[in-house]
């Protein structure tokens, strides 16, 4: 069984852990709808991306129908 010869110092341990921090998520406010979304993602309210319609916008009635099935 491998046993370390010397104890790892607090400084060396913390230097090793320096890259393990979780970076915050970059969230932007959509200009048209005002909702929060990730950059380079389609807006859920109106289905727009980069000023163009790319998806049919989902409505509340369609979402409730999906849940009833």
XYZ file of C-alpha atoms in Angstrom:
69
model
C 0.000 0.000 0.000
C 1.295 3.423 -0.968
C 1.959 5.726 1.960
C 3.092 9.348 1.509
C 6.537 10.045 2.903
C 5.725 13.575 4.077
C 2.556 15.352 5.050
C 1.087 17.643 2.362
C 1.204 21.247 3.534
C -1.911 23.449 3.578
C -0.390 25.681 0.927
C 0.304 22.837 -1.499
C -3.116 21.305 -0.859
C -4.858 24.623 -1.548
C -2.788 25.231 -4.696
C -3.952 21.873 -6.003
C -7.593 22.780 -5.273
C -7.322 26.237 -6.861
C -8.816 25.042 -10.175
C -11.757 23.149 -8.643
C -13.975 26.194 -8.027
C -17.299 26.328 -9.873
C -17.568 29.306 -12.192
C -20.825 31.296 -12.179
C -23.297 30.800 -15.032
C -23.377 33.668 -17.519
C -27.032 34.718 -17.750
C -28.230 37.559 -19.977
C -31.532 39.430 -20.201
C -33.375 38.970 -23.504
C -33.912 42.337 -25.232
C -37.347 41.504 -26.683
C -39.012 39.552 -23.852
C -37.018 40.647 -20.800
C -36.570 37.070 -19.569
C -33.290 35.594 -18.376
C -31.616 33.108 -20.727
C -28.212 31.678 -21.569
C -26.302 33.454 -24.332
C -26.553 31.868 -27.801
C -29.778 30.030 -26.858
C -33.286 30.320 -28.278
C -35.770 32.372 -26.262
C -38.511 30.177 -24.771
C -41.237 32.839 -24.856
C -41.144 33.828 -28.513
C -38.822 31.260 -30.147
C -36.443 33.878 -31.516
C -32.687 33.583 -31.975
C -30.502 36.392 -33.310
C -33.565 38.433 -34.342
C -35.161 35.586 -36.353
C -37.991 33.170 -35.592
C -36.525 29.670 -35.395
C -39.087 27.807 -33.253
C -42.800 27.969 -32.721
C -43.364 29.656 -29.377
C -44.881 27.380 -26.759
C -48.095 28.502 -25.078
C -49.458 27.541 -21.685
C -52.374 25.608 -23.199
C -49.995 23.398 -25.196
C -47.910 22.712 -22.081
C -50.964 21.657 -20.066
C -52.086 19.341 -22.865
C -48.713 17.605 -22.797
C -49.025 17.052 -19.043
C -52.527 15.537 -19.355
C -51.457 12.793 -21.785
